[in-house]
Amino acid sequence: FRLIYEFLTAPKPQDGKLHFCMAGFILRNTLTENGHVARGICGVDKDGFLQEIVERTRIERIGGIVKYTENGEDYFELDENACVSMNCWGFTEEMIGELDRRFAGFLKDNRDNILKAEYFLPSVVDALIKEGRADVKVLKTEDKWYGVTYREDKEKVMAAIREMIAQGKYPERLWK
């Protein structure tokens, strides 16, 4: 959060582009042992800017290898060191307008499947990059992402939080 804050408060080029940032996690640090997850797989250039982001909605470790499928039948290997988005973004207020402008098109494109369709934030970011209207600085992190995707994840997350509290990395109470 500190890095995102520093990025957002620093001066930006006046080049007509939107300048955003995101926390770039390592895929292996974001997986659960208890099933599949969805992640935005990121292509990052040598200067640390996001080139593309592709939402993969079913990623899991199978036989020690990280794979994804889109149809539940055909699996493709992923590099467990790939950069992924966990939707921890640093946006300026202009992003709200972009999301709003594109929403009607999303509804139209998904009218036959609207109850299951998802308006993926990374898809809007990817479109803005490809249109040359935005750039996104990837702020890489080695941190492990903890989340409760499955009931079985709860105890591991609780143990990790207890450990971070013991190490002084995390406060014992968030609110007084």
Coordinates of C-alpha atoms in Angstrom, one line a residue:
F1 CA 0.0 0.0 0.0
R2 CA 2.9 2.3 0.7
L3 CA 4.4 1.8 -2.7
I4 CA 1.0 2.4 -4.4
Y5 CA 0.6 5.6 -2.3
E6 CA 4.1 6.8 -3.3
F7 CA 3.3 6.1 -7.0
L8 CA 0.0 7.9 -6.9
T9 CA 1.3 11.0 -5.1
A10 CA 4.5 11.4 -7.3
P11 CA 4.5 13.7 -10.3
K12 CA 3.5 12.1 -13.6
P13 CA 4.4 12.9 -17.2
Q14 CA 1.9 15.3 -18.9
D15 CA 1.6 13.1 -22.0
G16 CA -2.2 12.7 -22.2
K17 CA -2.1 9.1 -20.9
L18 CA -3.6 7.7 -17.7
H19 CA -0.8 6.6 -15.3
F20 CA -1.8 3.7 -13.0
C21 CA 0.1 1.1 -11.0
M22 CA -0.6 -2.3 -9.5
A23 CA 1.0 -4.7 -7.1
G24 CA 2.5 -7.5 -9.1
F25 CA 2.5 -10.8 -7.1
I26 CA 4.3 -14.0 -8.0
L27 CA 1.8 -16.7 -9.0
R28 CA 3.2 -19.4 -6.7
N29 CA 2.6 -17.0 -3.7
T30 CA -1.1 -16.6 -4.5
L31 CA -2.3 -20.2 -4.8
T32 CA -4.4 -22.3 -2.5
E33 CA -3.8 -26.0 -1.8
N34 CA -7.5 -26.6 -1.7
G35 CA -8.7 -26.0 -5.3
H36 CA -8.6 -23.6 -8.2
V37 CA -8.3 -19.8 -8.2
A38 CA -8.7 -16.9 -10.7
R39 CA -5.8 -14.6 -11.4
G40 CA -4.9 -12.0 -13.9
I41 CA -1.7 -13.2 -15.7
C42 CA 0.5 -10.3 -16.5
G43 CA 3.0 -9.6 -19.3
V44 CA 5.5 -7.0 -18.0
D45 CA 8.2 -5.3 -20.1
K46 CA 11.8 -4.7 -19.2
D47 CA 11.0 -1.3 -17.7
G48 CA 8.4 -2.8 -15.3
F49 CA 5.2 -1.7 -17.2
L50 CA 2.3 -3.9 -17.8
Q51 CA 1.9 -4.9 -21.4
E52 CA -1.1 -7.2 -21.1
I53 CA -3.2 -8.9 -18.6
V54 CA -5.3 -12.0 -19.2
E55 CA -7.8 -13.2 -16.7
R56 CA -7.5 -16.9 -16.1
T57 CA -10.5 -18.2 -14.1
R58 CA -9.3 -21.7 -13.2
I59 CA -5.7 -22.0 -12.1
E60 CA -4.5 -24.9 -9.9
R61 CA -1.5 -27.0 -9.0
I62 CA -1.8 -30.4 -10.6
G63 CA 0.9 -33.0 -9.8
G64 CA 3.2 -30.2 -8.6
I65 CA 2.7 -28.2 -11.9
V66 CA 0.7 -25.0 -12.1
K67 CA -1.9 -25.2 -14.9
Y68 CA -5.0 -23.4 -16.1
T69 CA -8.1 -24.5 -18.0
E70 CA -10.9 -22.5 -19.6
N71 CA -13.1 -25.4 -20.4
G72 CA -12.4 -27.9 -17.6
E73 CA -10.8 -30.4 -20.0
D74 CA -7.8 -28.9 -21.7
Y75 CA -5.0 -27.8 -19.3
F76 CA -2.1 -25.6 -20.1
E77 CA 1.0 -25.1 -18.0
L78 CA 1.8 -21.7 -16.4
D79 CA 5.1 -20.5 -15.0
E80 CA 4.7 -20.4 -11.2
N81 CA 7.0 -17.4 -11.2
A82 CA 4.6 -15.4 -13.5
C83 CA 3.5 -12.0 -12.4
V84 CA -0.1 -11.9 -11.4
S85 CA -2.6 -9.2 -10.5
M86 CA -4.6 -9.7 -7.3
N87 CA -6.6 -6.6 -8.1
C88 CA -4.5 -4.4 -5.9
W89 CA -4.4 -1.3 -8.1
G90 CA -3.5 2.3 -7.9
F91 CA -6.0 4.2 -10.0
T92 CA -6.7 7.9 -10.5
E93 CA -10.3 9.1 -10.5
E94 CA -10.4 8.9 -14.3
M95 CA -10.7 5.1 -14.1
I96 CA -14.2 5.5 -12.7
G97 CA -15.2 7.2 -15.9
E98 CA -13.6 4.6 -18.0
L99 CA -15.4 1.8 -16.2
D100 CA -18.7 3.7 -16.5
R101 CA -18.2 4.3 -20.3
R102 CA -17.5 0.7 -21.0
F103 CA -20.2 -0.9 -18.9
A104 CA -23.0 -0.6 -21.4
G105 CA -20.9 -2.4 -24.0
F106 CA -20.2 -5.2 -21.4
L107 CA -23.9 -5.5 -20.8
K108 CA -24.7 -5.7 -24.5
D109 CA -21.9 -8.2 -25.3
N110 CA -23.1 -10.4 -22.4
R111 CA -26.9 -10.1 -22.7
D112 CA -27.3 -13.8 -23.5
N113 CA -25.3 -14.8 -20.3
I114 CA -25.7 -11.8 -18.1
L115 CA -26.4 -13.8 -14.9
K116 CA -22.9 -15.5 -15.1
A117 CA -20.9 -12.7 -16.8
E118 CA -18.3 -10.8 -14.8
Y119 CA -17.1 -7.3 -15.6
F120 CA -13.4 -7.9 -15.0
L121 CA -11.5 -4.9 -14.0
P122 CA -8.3 -6.3 -15.5
S123 CA -10.0 -6.5 -18.9
V124 CA -10.7 -2.8 -18.9
V125 CA -7.1 -2.1 -17.9
D126 CA -5.9 -4.3 -20.7
A127 CA -8.1 -2.5 -23.2
L128 CA -6.8 0.9 -22.1
I129 CA -3.2 -0.3 -22.5
K130 CA -3.8 -1.8 -25.9
E131 CA -5.5 1.5 -27.0
G132 CA -2.4 3.4 -25.9
R133 CA -4.5 5.4 -23.4
A134 CA -2.9 4.2 -20.2
D135 CA 0.2 2.7 -18.8
V136 CA 0.5 0.7 -15.6
K137 CA 3.7 0.5 -13.5
V138 CA 4.0 -3.0 -11.9
L139 CA 5.2 -2.7 -8.3
K140 CA 6.6 -6.2 -7.8
T141 CA 6.2 -7.9 -4.4
E142 CA 7.5 -11.1 -3.0
D143 CA 4.8 -11.1 -0.4
K144 CA 2.5 -14.1 0.0
W145 CA -1.2 -13.5 -0.6
Y146 CA -3.5 -14.9 2.0
G147 CA -7.1 -15.4 1.3
V148 CA -10.0 -17.7 2.2
T149 CA -11.2 -19.0 -1.2
Y150 CA -12.2 -22.3 0.3
R151 CA -13.3 -23.2 3.9
E152 CA -10.2 -25.3 4.2
D153 CA -8.0 -22.2 3.7
K154 CA -9.3 -20.6 6.9
E155 CA -7.0 -22.3 9.4
K156 CA -3.8 -21.7 7.3
V157 CA -4.7 -18.0 7.0
M158 CA -5.4 -17.6 10.7
A159 CA -2.0 -19.3 11.5
A160 CA -0.2 -17.0 9.0
I161 CA -1.8 -13.9 10.7
R162 CA -0.8 -15.2 14.1
E163 CA 2.7 -15.6 12.9
M164 CA 2.9 -12.1 11.4
I165 CA 1.5 -10.7 14.7
A166 CA 4.2 -12.6 16.6
Q167 CA 6.9 -11.2 14.2
G168 CA 5.6 -7.6 14.7
K169 CA 4.6 -7.4 11.0
Y170 CA 0.9 -7.1 11.7
P171 CA -0.9 -5.4 14.6
E172 CA -2.7 -7.6 17.1
R173 CA -5.8 -5.4 16.8
L174 CA -6.7 -3.5 13.7
W175 CA -9.2 -1.3 15.5
K176 CA -9.4 -0.3 19.1

